[in-house]
XYZ file of C-alpha atoms in Angstrom:
338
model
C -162.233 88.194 -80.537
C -161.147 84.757 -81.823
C -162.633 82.196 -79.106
C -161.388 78.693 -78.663
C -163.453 76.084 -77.072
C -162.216 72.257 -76.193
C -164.947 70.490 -77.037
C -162.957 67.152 -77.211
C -165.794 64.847 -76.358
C -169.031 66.257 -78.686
C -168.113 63.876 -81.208
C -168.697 60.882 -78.945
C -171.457 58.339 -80.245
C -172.586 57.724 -76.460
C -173.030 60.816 -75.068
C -173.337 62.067 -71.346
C -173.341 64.846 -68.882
C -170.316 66.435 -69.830
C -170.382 66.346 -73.122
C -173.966 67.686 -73.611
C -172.888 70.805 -71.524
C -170.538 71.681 -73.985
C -172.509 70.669 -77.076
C -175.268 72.643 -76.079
C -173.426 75.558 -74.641
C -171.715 75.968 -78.257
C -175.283 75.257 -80.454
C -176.571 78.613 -78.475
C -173.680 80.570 -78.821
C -174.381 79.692 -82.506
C -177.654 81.244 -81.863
C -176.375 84.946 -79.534
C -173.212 85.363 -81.211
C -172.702 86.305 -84.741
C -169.380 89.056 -84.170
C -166.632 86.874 -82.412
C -165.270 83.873 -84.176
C -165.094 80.383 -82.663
C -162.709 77.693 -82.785
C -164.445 74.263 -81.398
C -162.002 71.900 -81.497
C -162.896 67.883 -81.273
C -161.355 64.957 -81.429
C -162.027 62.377 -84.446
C -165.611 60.434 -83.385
C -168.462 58.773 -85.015
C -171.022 61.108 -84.550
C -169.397 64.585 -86.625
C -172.886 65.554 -87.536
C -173.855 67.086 -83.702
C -172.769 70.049 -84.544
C -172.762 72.155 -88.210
C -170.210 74.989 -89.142
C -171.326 78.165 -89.515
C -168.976 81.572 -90.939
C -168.058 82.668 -87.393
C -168.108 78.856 -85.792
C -164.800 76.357 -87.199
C -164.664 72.934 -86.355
C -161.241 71.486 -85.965
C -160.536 67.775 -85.539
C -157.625 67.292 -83.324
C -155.554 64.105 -83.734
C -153.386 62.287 -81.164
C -152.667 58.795 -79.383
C -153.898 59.274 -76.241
C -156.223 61.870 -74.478
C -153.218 63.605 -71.852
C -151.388 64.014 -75.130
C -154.489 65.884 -77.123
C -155.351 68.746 -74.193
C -151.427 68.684 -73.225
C -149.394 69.071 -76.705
C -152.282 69.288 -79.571
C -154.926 71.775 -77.750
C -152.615 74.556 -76.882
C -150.919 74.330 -80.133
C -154.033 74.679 -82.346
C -154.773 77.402 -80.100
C -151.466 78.761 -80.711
C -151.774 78.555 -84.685
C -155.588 80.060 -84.400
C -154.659 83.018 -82.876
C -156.911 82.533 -80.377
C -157.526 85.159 -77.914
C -158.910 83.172 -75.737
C -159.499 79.129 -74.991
C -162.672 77.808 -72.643
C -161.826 74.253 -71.414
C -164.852 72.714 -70.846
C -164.074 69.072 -69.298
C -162.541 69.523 -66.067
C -159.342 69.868 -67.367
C -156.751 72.073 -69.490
C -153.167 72.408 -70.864
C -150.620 73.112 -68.241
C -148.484 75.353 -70.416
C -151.380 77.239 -72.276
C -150.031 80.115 -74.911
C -153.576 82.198 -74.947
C -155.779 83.492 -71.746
C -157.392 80.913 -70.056
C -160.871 79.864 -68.993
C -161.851 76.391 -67.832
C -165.079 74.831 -66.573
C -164.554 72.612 -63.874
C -167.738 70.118 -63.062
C -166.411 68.188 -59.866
C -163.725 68.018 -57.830
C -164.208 64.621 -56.377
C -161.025 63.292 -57.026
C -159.107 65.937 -54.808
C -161.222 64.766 -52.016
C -160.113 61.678 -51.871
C -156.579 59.876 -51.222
C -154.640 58.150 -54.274
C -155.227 55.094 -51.890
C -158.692 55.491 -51.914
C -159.497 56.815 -55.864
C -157.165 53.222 -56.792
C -158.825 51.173 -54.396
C -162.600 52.219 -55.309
C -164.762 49.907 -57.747
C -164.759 51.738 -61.043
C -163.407 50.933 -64.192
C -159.294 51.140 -64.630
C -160.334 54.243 -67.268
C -161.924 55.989 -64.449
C -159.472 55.543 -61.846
C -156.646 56.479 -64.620
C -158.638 59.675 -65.559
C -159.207 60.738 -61.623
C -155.533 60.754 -61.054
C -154.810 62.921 -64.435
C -157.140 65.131 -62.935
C -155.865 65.186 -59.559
C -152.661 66.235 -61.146
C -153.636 68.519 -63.430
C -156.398 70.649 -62.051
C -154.320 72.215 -59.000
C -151.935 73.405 -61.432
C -154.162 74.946 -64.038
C -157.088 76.864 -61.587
C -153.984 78.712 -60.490
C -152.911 79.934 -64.011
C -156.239 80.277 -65.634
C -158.109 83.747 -65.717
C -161.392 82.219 -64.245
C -162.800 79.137 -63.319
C -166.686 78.088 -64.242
C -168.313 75.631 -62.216
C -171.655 74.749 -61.834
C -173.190 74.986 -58.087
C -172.877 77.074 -55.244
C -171.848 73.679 -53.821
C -169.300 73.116 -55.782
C -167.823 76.670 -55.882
C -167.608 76.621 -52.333
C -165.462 72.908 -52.337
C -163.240 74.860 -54.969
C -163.107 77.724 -53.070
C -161.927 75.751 -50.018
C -159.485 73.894 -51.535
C -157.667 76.274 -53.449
C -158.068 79.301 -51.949
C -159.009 80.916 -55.487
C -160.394 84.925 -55.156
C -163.982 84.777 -55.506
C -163.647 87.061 -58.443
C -162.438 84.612 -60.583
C -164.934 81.856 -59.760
C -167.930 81.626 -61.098
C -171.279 79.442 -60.730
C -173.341 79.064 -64.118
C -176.153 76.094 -63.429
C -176.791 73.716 -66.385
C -179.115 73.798 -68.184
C -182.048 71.246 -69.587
C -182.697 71.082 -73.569
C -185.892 72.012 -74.487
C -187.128 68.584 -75.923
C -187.052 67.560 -72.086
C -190.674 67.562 -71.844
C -193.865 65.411 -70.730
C -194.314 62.823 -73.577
C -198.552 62.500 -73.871
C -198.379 60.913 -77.101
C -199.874 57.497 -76.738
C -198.517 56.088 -80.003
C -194.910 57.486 -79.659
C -194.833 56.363 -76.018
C -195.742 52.477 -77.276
C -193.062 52.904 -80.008
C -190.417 53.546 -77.452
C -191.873 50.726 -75.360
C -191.688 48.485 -77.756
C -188.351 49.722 -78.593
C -186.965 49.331 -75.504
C -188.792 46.578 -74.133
C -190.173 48.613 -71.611
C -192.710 47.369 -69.093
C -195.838 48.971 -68.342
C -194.808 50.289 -64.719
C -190.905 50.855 -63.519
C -188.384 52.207 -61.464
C -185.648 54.202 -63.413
C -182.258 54.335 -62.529
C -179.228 56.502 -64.713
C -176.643 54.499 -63.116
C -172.764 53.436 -63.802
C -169.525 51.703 -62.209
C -168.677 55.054 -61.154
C -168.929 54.098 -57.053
C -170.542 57.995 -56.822
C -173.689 56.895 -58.851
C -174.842 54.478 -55.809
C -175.821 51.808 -58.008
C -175.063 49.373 -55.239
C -177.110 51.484 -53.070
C -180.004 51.625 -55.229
C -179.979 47.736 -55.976
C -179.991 47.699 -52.367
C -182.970 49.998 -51.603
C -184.741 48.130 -54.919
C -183.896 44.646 -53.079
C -185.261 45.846 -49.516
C -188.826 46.917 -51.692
C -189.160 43.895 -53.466
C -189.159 41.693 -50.084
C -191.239 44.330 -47.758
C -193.903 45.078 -50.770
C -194.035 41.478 -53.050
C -194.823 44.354 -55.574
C -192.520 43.037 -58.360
C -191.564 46.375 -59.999
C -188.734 46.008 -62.826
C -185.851 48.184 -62.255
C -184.716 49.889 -65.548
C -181.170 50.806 -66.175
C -179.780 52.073 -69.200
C -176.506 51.691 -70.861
C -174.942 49.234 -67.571
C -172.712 46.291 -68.248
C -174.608 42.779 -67.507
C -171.231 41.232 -66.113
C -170.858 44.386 -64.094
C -174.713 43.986 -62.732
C -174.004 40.413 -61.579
C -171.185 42.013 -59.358
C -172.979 44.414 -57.906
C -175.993 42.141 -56.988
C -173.867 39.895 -55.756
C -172.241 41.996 -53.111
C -175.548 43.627 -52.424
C -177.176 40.552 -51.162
C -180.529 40.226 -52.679
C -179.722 37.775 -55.537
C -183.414 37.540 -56.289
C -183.097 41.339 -57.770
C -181.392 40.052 -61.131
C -184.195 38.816 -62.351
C -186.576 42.064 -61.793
C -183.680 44.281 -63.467
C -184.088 45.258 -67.134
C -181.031 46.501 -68.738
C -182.112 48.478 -71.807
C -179.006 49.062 -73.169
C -177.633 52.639 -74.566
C -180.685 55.648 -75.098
C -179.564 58.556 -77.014
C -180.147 61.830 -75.359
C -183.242 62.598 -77.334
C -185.119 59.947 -76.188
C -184.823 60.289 -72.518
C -187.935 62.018 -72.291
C -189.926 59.109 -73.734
C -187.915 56.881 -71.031
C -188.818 59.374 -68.368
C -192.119 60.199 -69.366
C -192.968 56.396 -69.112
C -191.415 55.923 -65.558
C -193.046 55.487 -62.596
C -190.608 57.079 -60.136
C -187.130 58.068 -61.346
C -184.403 56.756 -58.352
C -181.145 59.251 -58.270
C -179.484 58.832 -54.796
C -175.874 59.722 -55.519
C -173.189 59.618 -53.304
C -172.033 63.425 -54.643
C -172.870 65.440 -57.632
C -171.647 68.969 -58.711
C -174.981 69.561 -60.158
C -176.821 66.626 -61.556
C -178.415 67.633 -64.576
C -181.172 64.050 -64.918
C -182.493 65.758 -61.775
C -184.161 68.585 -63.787
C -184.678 66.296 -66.768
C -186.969 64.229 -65.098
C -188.650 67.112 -63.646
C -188.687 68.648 -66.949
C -190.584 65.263 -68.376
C -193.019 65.090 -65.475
C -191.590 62.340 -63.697
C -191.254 62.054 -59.515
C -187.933 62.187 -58.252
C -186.043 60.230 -55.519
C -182.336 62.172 -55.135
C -179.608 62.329 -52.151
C -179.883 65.248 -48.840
C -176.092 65.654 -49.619
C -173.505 67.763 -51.855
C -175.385 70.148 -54.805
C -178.376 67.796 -55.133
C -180.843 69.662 -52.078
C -179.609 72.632 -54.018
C -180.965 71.483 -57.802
C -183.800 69.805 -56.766
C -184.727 73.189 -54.583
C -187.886 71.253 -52.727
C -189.834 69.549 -55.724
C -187.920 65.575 -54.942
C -187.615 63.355 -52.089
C -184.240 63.401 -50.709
C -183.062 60.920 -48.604
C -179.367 59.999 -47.136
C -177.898 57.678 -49.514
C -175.885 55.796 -47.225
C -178.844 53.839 -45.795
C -180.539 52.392 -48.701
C -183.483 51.914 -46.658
C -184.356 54.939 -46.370
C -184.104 55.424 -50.236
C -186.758 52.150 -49.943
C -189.405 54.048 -47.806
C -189.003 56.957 -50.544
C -190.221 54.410 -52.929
């Protein structure tokens, strides 16, 4: 078979939950499958050494203005002049007019679940809100027309399920997975490099937060705010990769101005350093709102730290009994968990 794979975002200098899914999903079919041949196809990025070329594997960079315009007109084209036989969308998303079989991964369907109104009016960053309404277009048209549909919780095959009344035959649940170099970091000298590197302090909360209003940043700036004034334990708070205008925001509506000072923003951490980051934390704080899955769940778990994570959507699910969950809507309960 000739196999396509959109693996648009892999070439991405910052890279996040998505995008590792599909990097690593393609690095071990590198490893299984020597027969079929592969067609990964990117768009241009900084970071083209993630993943090598092999005889069966071809990397093809995929040029266009916009995003929409890439999976809608360049995507199914390549695929087209490939011969695939068949195409795996991996982000959420796919061509709506698709010439080859279809199989598409979708992660969440948050943005179904909530009114135009209410995905415009959220806090989040203009990108996000633009790319919640392309999916909100999009993705009832495509699970339709594809062959199957991959997701990756029982969770969130039963909100797809629901809401498009797909046949359970051609939805499937496939959990993520953790990369092996998510492991307890012992070393004393490599843990004082990344300390040093990141400016790390010797105890601290760690929190993988974002604008997206899911995450629960407020929430958790919140909770952190409410531990600071019951305990006078002065615990930094790190976050990682967060925008210092957007903290003042959010501290600002939380109401606990003091907070700012405790909070060390340690700017971006590539992926193979988390487990120094984790390794070194005192309690790792994921409360979400809603995840599909929530893959730094099992990476902290994988690097030994405790974790604090929500009682709703997939994350009881992941976390299967080794975290504290707690209801993310009352921040002081995610305090007490501290």
């Amino acid at each position: 078979m000739i196999i396509g794979i959109e693996a648009q975002r892999i070439s991405r200098k910052k890279k996040h939950g998505m995008d590792m899914v599909a990097l690593e999903l393609i690095r071990h079919l590198q490893k299984i499958d020597q027969q079929n041949k592969y067609y990964i196809y990117v768009a241009p990025g900084s970071d083209t050494a993630c993943l090598e070329e092999t005889s069966n594997f071809i990397i093809r960079t995929l040029k266009m203005a916009s995003y929409p315009l890439w999976e809608q007109i360049a995507l199914p084209k390549a695929a087209k002049v490939d011969q695939c036989d068949l195409l795996h969308c991996t982000s959420n998303t796919a061509p709506l007019s698709c010439p080859v079989p279809l199989v598409v991964t979708i992660h969440d369907v948050i943005y179904l679940e909530k009114s135009i109104g209410q995905l415009l009016g959220s806090s989040g960053t203009s990108y996000q809100k633009m790319g919640n309404l392309y999916r909100r277009f999009v993705v009832p048209h495509i699970v339709q027309k594809c062959k199957a549909v991959i997701t990756v919780s029982q969770f969130e095959k039963q909100q797809i399920a629901s809401l498009f009344g797909l046949n359970e035959k051609k939805l499937f649940a496939v959990y993520n997975g953790v990369s092996s170099y998510f492991k307890p970091i012992t070393d004393a000298e490599i843990l004082s490099n990344y300390k040093e590197k990141y400016h790390l302090p010797e105890q601290f909360f760690f929190h993988l937060g974002n604008t997206d209003p899911k995450k629960n940043t407020l929430g958790v700036i919140k909770a952190y705010g409410h531990f600071l004034r019951e305990t006078q334990q002065p615990i930094p708070l790190v976050m990682l990769d967060f925008d210092h205008k957007e903290l003042k925001k959010l501290v600002k509506e939380s109401g606990f101005p003091e907070v700012f000072d405790h909070i060390h923003l340690a700017g971006y951490v590539p992926n193979h350093e988390l487990p120094a980051i984790y390794s070194l934390c005192s309690i790792f704080l994921y409360p979400s709102l809603r995840e599909s899955f929530g893959i730094p769940i099992l990476e902290a778990m994988a690097c030994g730290a405790p974790v604090i994570t929500s009682n709703t959507s997939s994350m009881p699910e992941i976390a299967d009994n080794a975290a504290l969950l707690v209801d993310p809507y009352h921040p002081e309960q995610i305090t007490q968990a501290m």
